[in-house]
Coordinates of C-alpha atoms in Angstrom, one line a residue:
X1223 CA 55.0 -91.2 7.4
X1224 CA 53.4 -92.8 4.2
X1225 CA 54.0 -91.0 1.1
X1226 CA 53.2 -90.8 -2.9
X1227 CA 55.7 -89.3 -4.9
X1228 CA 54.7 -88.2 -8.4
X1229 CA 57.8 -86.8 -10.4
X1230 CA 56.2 -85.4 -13.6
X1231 CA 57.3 -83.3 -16.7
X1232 CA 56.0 -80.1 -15.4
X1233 CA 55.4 -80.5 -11.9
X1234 CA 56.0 -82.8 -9.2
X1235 CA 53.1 -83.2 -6.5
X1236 CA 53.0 -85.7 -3.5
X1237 CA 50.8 -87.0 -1.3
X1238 CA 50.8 -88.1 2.1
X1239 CA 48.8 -90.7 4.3
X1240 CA 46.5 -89.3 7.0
X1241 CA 43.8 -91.5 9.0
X1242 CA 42.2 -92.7 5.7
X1243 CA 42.7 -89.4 3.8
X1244 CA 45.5 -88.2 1.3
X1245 CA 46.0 -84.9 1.4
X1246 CA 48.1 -83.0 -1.3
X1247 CA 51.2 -81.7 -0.1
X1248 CA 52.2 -78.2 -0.4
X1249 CA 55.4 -76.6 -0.9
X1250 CA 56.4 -72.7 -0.2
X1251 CA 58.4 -71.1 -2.6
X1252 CA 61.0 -68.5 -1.3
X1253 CA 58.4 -65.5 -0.9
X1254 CA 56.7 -67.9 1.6
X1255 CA 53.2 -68.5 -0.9
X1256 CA 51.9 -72.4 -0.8
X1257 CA 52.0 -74.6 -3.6
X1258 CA 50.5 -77.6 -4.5
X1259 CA 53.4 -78.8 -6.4
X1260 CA 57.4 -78.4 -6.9
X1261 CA 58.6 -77.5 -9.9
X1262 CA 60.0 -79.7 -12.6
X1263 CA 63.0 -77.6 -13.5
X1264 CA 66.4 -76.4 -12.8
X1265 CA 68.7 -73.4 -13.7
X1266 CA 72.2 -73.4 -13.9
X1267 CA 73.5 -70.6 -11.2
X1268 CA 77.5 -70.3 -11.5
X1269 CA 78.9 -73.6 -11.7
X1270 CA 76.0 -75.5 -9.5
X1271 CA 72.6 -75.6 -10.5
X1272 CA 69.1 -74.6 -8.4
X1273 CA 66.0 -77.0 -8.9
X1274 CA 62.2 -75.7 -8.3
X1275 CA 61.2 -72.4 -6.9
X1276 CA 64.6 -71.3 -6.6
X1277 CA 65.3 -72.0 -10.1
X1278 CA 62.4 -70.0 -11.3
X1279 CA 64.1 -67.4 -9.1
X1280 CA 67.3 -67.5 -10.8
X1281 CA 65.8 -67.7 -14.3
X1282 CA 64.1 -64.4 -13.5
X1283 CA 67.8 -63.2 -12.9
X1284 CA 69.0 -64.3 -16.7
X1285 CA 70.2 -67.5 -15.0
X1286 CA 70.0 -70.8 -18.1
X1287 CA 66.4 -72.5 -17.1
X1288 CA 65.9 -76.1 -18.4
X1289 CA 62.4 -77.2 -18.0
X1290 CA 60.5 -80.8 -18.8
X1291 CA 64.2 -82.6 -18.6
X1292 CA 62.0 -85.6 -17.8
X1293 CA 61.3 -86.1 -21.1
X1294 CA 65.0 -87.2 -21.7
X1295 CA 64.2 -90.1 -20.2
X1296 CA 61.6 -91.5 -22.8
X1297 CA 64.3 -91.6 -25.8
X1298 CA 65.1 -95.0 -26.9
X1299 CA 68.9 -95.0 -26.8
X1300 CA 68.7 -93.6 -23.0
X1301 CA 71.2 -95.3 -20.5
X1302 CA 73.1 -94.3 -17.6
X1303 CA 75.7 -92.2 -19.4
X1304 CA 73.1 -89.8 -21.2
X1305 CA 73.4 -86.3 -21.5
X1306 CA 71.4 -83.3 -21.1
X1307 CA 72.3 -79.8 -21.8
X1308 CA 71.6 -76.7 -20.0
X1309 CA 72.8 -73.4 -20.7
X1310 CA 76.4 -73.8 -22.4
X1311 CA 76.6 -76.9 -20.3
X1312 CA 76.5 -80.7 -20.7
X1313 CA 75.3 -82.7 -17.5
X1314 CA 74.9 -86.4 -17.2
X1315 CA 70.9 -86.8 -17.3
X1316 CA 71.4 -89.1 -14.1
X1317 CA 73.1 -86.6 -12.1
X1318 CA 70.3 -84.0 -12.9
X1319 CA 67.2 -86.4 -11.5
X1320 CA 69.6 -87.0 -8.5
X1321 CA 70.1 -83.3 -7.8
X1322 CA 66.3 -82.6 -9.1
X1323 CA 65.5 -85.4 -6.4
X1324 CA 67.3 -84.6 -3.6
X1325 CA 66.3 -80.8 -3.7
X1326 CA 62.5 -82.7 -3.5
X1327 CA 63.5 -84.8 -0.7
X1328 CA 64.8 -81.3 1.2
X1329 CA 62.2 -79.3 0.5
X1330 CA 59.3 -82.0 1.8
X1331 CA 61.5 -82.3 4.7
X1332 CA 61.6 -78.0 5.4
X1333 CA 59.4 -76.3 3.7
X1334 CA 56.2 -78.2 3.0
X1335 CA 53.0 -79.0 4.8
X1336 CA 54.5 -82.4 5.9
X1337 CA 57.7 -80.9 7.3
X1338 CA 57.4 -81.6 10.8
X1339 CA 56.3 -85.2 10.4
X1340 CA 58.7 -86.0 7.2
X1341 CA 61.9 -87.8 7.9
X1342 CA 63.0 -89.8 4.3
X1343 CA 65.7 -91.8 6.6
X1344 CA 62.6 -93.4 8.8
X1345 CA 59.6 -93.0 6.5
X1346 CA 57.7 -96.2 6.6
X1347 CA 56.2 -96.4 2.6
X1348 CA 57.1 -94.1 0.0
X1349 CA 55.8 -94.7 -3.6
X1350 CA 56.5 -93.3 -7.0
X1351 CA 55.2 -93.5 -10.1
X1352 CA 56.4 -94.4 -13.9
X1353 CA 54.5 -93.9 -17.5
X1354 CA 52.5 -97.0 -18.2
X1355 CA 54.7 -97.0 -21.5
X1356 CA 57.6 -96.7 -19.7
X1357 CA 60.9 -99.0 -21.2
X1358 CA 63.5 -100.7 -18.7
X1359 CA 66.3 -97.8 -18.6
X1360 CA 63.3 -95.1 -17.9
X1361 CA 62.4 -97.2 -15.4
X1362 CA 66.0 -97.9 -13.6
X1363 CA 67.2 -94.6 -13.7
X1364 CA 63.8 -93.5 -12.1
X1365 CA 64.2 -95.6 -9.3
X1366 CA 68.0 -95.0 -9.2
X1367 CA 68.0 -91.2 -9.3
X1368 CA 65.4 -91.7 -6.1
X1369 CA 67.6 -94.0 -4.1
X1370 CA 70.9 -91.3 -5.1
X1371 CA 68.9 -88.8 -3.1
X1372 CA 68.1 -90.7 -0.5
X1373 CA 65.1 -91.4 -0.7
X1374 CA 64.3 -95.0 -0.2
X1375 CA 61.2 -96.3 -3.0
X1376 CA 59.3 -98.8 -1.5
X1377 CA 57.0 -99.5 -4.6
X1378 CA 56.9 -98.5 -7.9
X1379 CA 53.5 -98.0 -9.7
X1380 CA 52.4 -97.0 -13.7
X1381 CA 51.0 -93.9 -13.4
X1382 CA 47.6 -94.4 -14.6
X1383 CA 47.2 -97.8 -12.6
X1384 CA 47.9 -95.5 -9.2
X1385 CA 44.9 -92.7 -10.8
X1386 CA 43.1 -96.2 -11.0
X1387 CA 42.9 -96.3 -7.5
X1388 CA 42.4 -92.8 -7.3
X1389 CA 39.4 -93.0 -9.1
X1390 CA 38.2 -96.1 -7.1
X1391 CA 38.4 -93.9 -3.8
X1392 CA 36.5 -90.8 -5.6
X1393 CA 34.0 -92.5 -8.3
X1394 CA 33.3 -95.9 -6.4
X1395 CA 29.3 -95.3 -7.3
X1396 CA 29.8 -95.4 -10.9
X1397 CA 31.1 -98.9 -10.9
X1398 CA 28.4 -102.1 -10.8
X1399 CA 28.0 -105.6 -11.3
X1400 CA 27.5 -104.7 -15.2
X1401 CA 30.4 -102.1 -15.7
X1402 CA 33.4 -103.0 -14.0
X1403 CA 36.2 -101.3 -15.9
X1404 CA 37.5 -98.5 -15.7
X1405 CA 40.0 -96.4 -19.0
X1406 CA 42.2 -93.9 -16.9
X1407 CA 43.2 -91.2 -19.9
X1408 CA 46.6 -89.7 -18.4
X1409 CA 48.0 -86.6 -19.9
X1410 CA 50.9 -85.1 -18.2
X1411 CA 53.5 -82.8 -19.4
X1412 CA 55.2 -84.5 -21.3
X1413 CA 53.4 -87.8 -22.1
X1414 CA 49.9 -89.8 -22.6
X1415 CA 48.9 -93.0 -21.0
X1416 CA 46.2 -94.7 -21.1
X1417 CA 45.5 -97.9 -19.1
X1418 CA 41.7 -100.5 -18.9
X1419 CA 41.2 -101.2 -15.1
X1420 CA 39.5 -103.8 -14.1
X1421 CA 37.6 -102.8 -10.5
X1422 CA 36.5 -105.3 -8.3
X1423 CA 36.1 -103.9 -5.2
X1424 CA 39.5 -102.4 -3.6
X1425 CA 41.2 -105.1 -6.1
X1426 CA 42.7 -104.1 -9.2
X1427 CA 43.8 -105.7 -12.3
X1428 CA 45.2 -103.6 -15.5
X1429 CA 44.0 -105.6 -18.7
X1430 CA 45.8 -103.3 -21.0
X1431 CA 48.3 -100.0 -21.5
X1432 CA 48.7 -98.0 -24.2
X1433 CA 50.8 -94.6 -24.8
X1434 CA 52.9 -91.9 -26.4
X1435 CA 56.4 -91.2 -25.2
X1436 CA 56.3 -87.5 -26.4
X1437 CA 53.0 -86.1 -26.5
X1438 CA 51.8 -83.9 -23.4
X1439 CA 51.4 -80.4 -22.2
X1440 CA 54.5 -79.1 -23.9
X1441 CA 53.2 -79.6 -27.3
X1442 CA 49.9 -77.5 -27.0
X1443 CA 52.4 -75.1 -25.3
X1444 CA 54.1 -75.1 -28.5
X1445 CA 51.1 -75.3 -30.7
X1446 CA 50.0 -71.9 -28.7
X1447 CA 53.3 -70.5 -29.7
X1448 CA 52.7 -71.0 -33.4
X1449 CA 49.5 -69.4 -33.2
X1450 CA 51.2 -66.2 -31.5
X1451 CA 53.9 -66.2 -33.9
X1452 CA 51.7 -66.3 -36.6
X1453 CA 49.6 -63.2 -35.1
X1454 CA 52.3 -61.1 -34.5
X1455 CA 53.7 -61.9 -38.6
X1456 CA 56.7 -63.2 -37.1
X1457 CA 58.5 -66.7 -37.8
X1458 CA 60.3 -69.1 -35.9
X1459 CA 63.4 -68.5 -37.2
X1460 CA 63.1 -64.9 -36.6
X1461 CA 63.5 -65.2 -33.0
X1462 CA 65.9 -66.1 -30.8
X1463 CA 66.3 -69.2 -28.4
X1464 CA 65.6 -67.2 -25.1
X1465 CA 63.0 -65.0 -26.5
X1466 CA 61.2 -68.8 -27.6
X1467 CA 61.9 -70.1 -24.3
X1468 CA 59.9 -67.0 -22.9
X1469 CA 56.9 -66.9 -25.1
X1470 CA 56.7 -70.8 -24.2
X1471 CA 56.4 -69.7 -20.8
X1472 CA 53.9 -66.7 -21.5
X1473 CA 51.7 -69.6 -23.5
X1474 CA 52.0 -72.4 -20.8
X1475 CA 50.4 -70.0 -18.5
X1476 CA 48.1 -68.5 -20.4
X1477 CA 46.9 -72.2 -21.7
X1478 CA 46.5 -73.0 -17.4
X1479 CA 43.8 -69.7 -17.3
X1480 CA 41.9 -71.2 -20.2
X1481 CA 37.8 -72.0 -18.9
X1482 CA 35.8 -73.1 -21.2
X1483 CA 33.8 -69.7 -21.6
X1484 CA 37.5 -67.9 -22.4
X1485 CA 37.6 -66.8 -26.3
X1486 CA 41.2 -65.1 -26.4
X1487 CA 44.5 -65.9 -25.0
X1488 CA 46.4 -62.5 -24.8
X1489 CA 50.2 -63.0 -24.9
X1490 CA 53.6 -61.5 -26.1
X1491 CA 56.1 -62.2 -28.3
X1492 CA 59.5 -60.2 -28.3
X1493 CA 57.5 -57.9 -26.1
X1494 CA 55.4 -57.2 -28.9
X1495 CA 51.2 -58.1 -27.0
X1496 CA 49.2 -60.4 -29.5
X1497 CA 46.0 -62.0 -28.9
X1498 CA 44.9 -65.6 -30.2
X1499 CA 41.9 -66.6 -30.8
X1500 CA 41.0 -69.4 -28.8
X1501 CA 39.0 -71.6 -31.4
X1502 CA 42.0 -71.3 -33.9
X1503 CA 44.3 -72.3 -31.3
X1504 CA 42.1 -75.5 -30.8
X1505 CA 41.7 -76.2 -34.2
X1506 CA 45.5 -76.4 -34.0
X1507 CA 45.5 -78.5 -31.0
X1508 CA 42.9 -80.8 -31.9
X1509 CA 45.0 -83.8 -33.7
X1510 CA 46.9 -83.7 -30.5
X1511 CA 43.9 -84.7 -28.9
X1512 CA 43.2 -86.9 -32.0
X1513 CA 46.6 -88.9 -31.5
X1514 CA 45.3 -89.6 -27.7
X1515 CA 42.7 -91.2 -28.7
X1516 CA 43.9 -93.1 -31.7
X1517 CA 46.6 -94.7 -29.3
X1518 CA 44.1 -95.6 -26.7
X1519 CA 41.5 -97.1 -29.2
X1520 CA 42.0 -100.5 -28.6
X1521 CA 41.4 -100.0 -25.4
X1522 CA 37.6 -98.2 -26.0
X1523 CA 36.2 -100.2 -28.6
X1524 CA 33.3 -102.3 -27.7
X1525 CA 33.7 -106.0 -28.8
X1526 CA 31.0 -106.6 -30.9
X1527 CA 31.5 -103.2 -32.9
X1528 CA 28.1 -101.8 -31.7
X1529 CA 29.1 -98.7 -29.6
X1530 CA 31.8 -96.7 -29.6
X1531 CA 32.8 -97.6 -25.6
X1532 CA 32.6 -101.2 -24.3
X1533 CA 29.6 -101.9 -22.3
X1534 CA 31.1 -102.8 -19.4
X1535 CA 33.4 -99.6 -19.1
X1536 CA 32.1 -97.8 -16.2
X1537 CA 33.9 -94.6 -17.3
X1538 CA 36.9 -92.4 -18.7
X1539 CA 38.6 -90.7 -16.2
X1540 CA 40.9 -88.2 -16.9
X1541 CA 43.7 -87.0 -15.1
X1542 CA 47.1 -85.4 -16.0
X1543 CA 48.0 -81.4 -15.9
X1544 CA 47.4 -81.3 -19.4
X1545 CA 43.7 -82.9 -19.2
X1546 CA 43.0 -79.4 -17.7
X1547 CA 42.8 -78.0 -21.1
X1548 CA 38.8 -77.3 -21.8
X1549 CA 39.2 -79.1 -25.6
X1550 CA 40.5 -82.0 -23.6
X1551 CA 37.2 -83.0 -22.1
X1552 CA 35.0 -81.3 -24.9
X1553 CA 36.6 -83.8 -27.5
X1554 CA 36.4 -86.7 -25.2
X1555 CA 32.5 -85.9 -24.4
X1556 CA 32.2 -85.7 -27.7
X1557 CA 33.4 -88.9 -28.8
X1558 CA 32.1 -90.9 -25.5
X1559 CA 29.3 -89.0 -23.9
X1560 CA 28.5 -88.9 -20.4
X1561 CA 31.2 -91.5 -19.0
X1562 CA 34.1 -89.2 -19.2
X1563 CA 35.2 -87.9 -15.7
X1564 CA 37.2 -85.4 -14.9
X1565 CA 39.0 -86.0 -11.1
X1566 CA 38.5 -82.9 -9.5
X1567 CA 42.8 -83.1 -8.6
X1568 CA 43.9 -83.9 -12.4
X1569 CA 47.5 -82.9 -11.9
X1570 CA 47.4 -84.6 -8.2
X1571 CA 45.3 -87.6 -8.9
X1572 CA 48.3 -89.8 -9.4
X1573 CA 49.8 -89.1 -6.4
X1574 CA 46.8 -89.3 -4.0
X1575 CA 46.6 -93.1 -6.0
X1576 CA 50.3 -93.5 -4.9
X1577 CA 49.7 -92.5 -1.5
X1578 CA 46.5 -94.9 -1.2
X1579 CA 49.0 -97.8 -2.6
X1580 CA 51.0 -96.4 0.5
X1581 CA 48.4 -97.1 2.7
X1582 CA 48.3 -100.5 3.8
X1583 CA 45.1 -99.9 5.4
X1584 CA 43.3 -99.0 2.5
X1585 CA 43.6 -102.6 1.3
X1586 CA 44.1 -101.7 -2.2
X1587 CA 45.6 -104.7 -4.7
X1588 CA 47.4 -104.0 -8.4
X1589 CA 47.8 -106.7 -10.5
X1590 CA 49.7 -104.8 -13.3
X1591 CA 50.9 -105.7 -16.8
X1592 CA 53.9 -104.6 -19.0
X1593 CA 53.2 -102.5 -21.5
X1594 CA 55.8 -103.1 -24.2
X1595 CA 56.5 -106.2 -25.6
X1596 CA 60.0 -107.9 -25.3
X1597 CA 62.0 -109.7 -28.1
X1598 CA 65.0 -110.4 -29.6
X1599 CA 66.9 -110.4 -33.0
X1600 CA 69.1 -113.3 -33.5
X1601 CA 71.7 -114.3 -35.9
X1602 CA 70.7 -117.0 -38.3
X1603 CA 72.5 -119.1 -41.4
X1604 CA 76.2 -118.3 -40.5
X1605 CA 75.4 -115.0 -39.8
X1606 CA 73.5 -114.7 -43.5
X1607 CA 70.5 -113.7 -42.1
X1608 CA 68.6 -112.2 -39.2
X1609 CA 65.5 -113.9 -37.5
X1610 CA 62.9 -112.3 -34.9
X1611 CA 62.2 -113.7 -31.8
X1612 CA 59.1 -112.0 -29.7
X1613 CA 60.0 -113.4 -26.1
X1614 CA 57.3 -111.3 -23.7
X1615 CA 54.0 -109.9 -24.6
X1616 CA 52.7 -106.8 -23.5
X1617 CA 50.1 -108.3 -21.3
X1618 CA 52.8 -110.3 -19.5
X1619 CA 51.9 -109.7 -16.1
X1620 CA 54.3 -108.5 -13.5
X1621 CA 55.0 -109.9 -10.2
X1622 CA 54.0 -107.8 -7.0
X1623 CA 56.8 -109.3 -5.1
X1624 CA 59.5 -111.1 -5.9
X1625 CA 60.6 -112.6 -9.5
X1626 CA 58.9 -114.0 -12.4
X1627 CA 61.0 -116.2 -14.3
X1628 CA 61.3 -117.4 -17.8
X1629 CA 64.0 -119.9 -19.2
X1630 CA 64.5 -121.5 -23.0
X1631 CA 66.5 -123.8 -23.4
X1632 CA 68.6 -125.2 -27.3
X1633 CA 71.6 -126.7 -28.6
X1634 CA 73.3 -123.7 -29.9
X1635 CA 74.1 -124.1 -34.0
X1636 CA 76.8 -121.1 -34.1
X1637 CA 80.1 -120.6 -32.6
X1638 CA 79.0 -117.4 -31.5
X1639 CA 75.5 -115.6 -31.0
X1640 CA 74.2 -112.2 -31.5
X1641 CA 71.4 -110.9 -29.6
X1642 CA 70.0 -107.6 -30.1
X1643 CA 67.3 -107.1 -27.3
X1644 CA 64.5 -104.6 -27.8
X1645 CA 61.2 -103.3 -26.4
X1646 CA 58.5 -102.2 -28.7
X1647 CA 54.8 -101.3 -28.8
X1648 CA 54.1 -102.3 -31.9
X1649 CA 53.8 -105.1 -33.8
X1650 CA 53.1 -106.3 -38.1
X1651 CA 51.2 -109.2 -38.5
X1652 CA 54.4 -111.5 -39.0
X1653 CA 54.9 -110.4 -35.2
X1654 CA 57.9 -108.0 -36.3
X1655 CA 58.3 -105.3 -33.9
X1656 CA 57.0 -101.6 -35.0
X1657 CA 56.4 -98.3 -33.6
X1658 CA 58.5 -97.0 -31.0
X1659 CA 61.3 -99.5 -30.9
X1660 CA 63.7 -99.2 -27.7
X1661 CA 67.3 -100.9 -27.6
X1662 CA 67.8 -103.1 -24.4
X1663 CA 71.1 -104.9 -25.2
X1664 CA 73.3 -106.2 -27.3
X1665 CA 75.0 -109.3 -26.0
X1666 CA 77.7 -111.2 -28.1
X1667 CA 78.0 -114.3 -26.9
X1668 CA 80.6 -116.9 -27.6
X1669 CA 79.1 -120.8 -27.6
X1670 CA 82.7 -122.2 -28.5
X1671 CA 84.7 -122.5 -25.8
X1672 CA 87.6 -121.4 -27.1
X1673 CA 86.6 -118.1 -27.4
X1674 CA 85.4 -117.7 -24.0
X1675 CA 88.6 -116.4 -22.9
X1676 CA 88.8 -113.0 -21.0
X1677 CA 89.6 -110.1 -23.5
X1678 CA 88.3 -112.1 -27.3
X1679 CA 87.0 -109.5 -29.4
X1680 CA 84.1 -111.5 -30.4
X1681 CA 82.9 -108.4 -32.6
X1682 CA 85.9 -109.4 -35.2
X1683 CA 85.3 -113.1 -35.7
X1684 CA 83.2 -114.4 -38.5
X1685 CA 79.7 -116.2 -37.6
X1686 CA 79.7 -119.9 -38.6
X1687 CA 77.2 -122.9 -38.2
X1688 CA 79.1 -125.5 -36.1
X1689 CA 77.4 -128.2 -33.4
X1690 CA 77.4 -125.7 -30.5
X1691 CA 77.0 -126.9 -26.6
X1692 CA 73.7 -126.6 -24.8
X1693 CA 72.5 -122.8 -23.6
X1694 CA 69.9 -121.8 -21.8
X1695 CA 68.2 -118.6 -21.8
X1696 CA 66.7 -116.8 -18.2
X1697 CA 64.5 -113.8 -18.2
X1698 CA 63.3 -112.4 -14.7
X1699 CA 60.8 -109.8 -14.4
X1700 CA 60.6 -107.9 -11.4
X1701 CA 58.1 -106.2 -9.4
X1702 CA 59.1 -102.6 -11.5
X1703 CA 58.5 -104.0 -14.4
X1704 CA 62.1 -104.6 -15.2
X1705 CA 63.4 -107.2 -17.0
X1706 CA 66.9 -109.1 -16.5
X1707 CA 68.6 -111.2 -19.3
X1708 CA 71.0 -114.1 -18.4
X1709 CA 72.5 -116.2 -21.3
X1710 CA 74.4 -119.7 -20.1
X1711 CA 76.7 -122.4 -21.7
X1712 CA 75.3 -125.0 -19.4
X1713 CA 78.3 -127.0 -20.5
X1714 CA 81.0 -124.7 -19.2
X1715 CA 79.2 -122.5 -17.0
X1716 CA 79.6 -119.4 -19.0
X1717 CA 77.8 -116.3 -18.6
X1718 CA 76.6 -113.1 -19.9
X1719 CA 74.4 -111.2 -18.2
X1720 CA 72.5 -107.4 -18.6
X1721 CA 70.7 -105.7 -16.0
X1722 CA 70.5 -101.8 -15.6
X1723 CA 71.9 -102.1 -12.3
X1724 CA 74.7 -104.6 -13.6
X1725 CA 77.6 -103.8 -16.4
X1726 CA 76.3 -104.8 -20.0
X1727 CA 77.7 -108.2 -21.1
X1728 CA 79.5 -108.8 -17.7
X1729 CA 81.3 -111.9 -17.6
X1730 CA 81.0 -114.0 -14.9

């Protein structure tokens, strides 16, 4: 069994490998009704918790529901110790996916199409999928919380690079000798990507990413519940937390019934039935579509300025459970005519791309790219001043197997160093790093020997200039995307290291 595993915001959807063809699968809920997805939530029941159907279930029964917890795992600060909270209680984020995960792997393994052919202990691929924009901790504790619940990863892909190949599979005849690229639009639940895809053939090569941590579904959800509260002369403050959670719920669906000839959107609020109109709920939603495309407009623009999509871009193609909204692709038609495509599986088309990555018949390549650039803030001037340090650009390419390694190496001019690791997707034009800024590490790492000693609180002793030994520093990027830091005295031997999977500053 050869599988794509796409955990999303909202739902989760897999595909499988069959003969050439990757059919969705689909999931029963407890009634015994199909489903081309498993729910991205889970309920606290008692002192356990219940994750998909069974949690809509228990939510029906008053039990706390927590939805779109994926989203926790786009904040900055996020790290194996996070915390979520559901109901009155607080659960380590990481033990959530593992649970959320696991209740996946069961359910693909009883009660889904696949069931008699799905084993996760013997199944030959399975892929799974990341935002494009996604920084190092999202990315370890994606593929951690997978390998907790057993279910080993055998590759993991951006999520618009694996609708890239989706796309390729589907929309082969729009591609040429003249346009060649491809801009895969991605919104999901709970976030945008947007990647350029250069298409040669069943080879593919990602020239650039682009995104928004926190923009998705949920938030013309919310937008939809503004409008309501608005109709029914009520405000926010006016209502309760499980009476918001509901109309949330009311709005999601009525949002997923919108076609483009619908002109109201009847829901309810405290019980009370109001009905939006559907052009002033788009008016409302319209900068969110707006944001979209301001982050991904480096990616459209034609090089000499003449058009307002590149010659050789053979189309958008948009994909993502929240691309379903009609203003979506009226906005986007609007802006770039007759090149927008919509793939007829929007909330499945990434993973039908993961399952043709699975495939190793299909012959499919990825030559992907980081999407965040990489750097360092260093101590300078006895600890007087602070200096920038970009060390990876966001076009960095990443390996598909193995390691790619960096090194630097200096005599050190401190007897101690301060390095303040972040990844950003931004930057000024001093090279500075701006807009969403995510902490890596911290490493404090002491260059004289002295105070290499097990147990020095390096945190308490002044920075001074002093003739330090030589130290060299090792980046490796691996084939996730994520990157390792290693910082040696090559005179002693010393080292600090941080990797997700390692203890931060770890001496060695």
């Amino acid at each position: 069994m050869r599988l794509g595993i796409d955990f999303g915001t909202t739902r989760t959807t897999a595909a499988s490998v069959d003969r050439g063809n990757y059919p969705v699968v689909s999931f029963l809920d407890p009634s015994g009704d199909p489903h081309e997805y498993f729910p991205s939530v889970v309920a606290l029941v008692g002192d356990g918790f219940r994750y998909g159907f069974e949690a809509l279930d228990a939510a029906e029964q008053g039990a706390p529901l927590l939805r779109s917890f994926k989203r926790a795992l786009g904040a900055g600060d996020v790290n194996a110790d996070s915390t979520i909270a559901i109901g009155d209680r607080e659960v380590g984020l990481l033990t959530l996916l593992t649970g959320f995960l696991t209740a996946v792997r069961d359910a693909l393994a009883t009660t889904s199409s696949i069931a008699d052919a799905y084993d996760p202990a013997t199944a030959e691929a399975t892929v799974v999928a990341v935002p494009a924009h996604a920084h190092g901790a999202q990315r370890f504790l994606t593929l951690e919380a997978f390998r907790r619940a057993g279910i080993t990863v055998t590759a993991m892909i951006n999520e618009p690079s694996a609708a890239g190949f989706e796309y390729t599979h589907r929309q082969g005849r729009t591609l040429n000798s003249k346009r060649t690229r491809v801009i895969v639009y991605d919104l999901g639940g709970g976030t945008f990507d947007a990647s350029l895809v250069n298409v040669d053939g069943v080879d593919h090569e990602i020239v650039g990413s682009l995104g928004l941590n926190m923009l998705g579904g949920d938030d013309f959800d919310a937008v939809l519940a503004d409008c309501a509260l608005d109709e029914a002369g009520r405000r926010l403050e006016e209502i309760d937390l499980a009476t918001y959670v509901r109309l949330l719920d009311d709005c999601r669906d009525a949002k997923e019934h919108l076609f483009p000839q619908s002109r109201r959107i009847p829901v309810e609020v405290d019980s009370q039935p109001v009905t939006v109109q559907v052009e002033d709920f788009y008016t409302r939603a319209t900068p969110l579509v707006e944001a979209s495309l301001r982050a991904m407009a480096p990616l459209v623009e034609d090089l000499e300025g003449d058009a307002p999509l590149a010659a050789d871009i053979a189309g958008i193609y948009l994909v993502g459970g929240a691309s379903g909204l009609p203003l979506v692709p009226r906005l986007l038609k609007e802006e770039f005519g007759r090149r927008v495509h919509r793939s007829p599986y929007p909330a499945a088309s990434t993973a039908i791309g993961l399952a043709i990555a699975a495939d190793d018949e299909a012959g499919y390549s990825l030559a992907d790219r980081l999407s965040r650039w990489f750097g360092v803030f260093r101590e300078g001037d006895a600890g007087s001043t602070v200096s920038f340090d970009p060390i990876l650009g966001r076009d960095q390419p990443i390996p598909d197997h193995g390691d790619l390694v960096i090194t630097r190496r200096y005599r050190a001019a401190h007897n101690i160093g301060w390095y303040r690791f972040v990844e950003y997707t931004e930057v000024d034009p001093s090279g500075e790093p701006r807009g969403d800024i995510a902490p890596f590490a911290q490493i404090v790492f002491p260059f004289d020997p002295a105070l290499q000693a097990e147990g020095t609180d390096l945190e308490a002793i002044p920075v001074r200039r002093t003739q330090g030994p030589m130290v060299e520093e090792h980046y490796a990027i691996d084939e996730n995307g994520i990157v390792r830091v290693r910082i040696t005295d090559l005179t002693t031997g010393y080292t600090r290291t941080h990797a997700f999977s390692r203890p931060l500053a770890e001496a060695a």
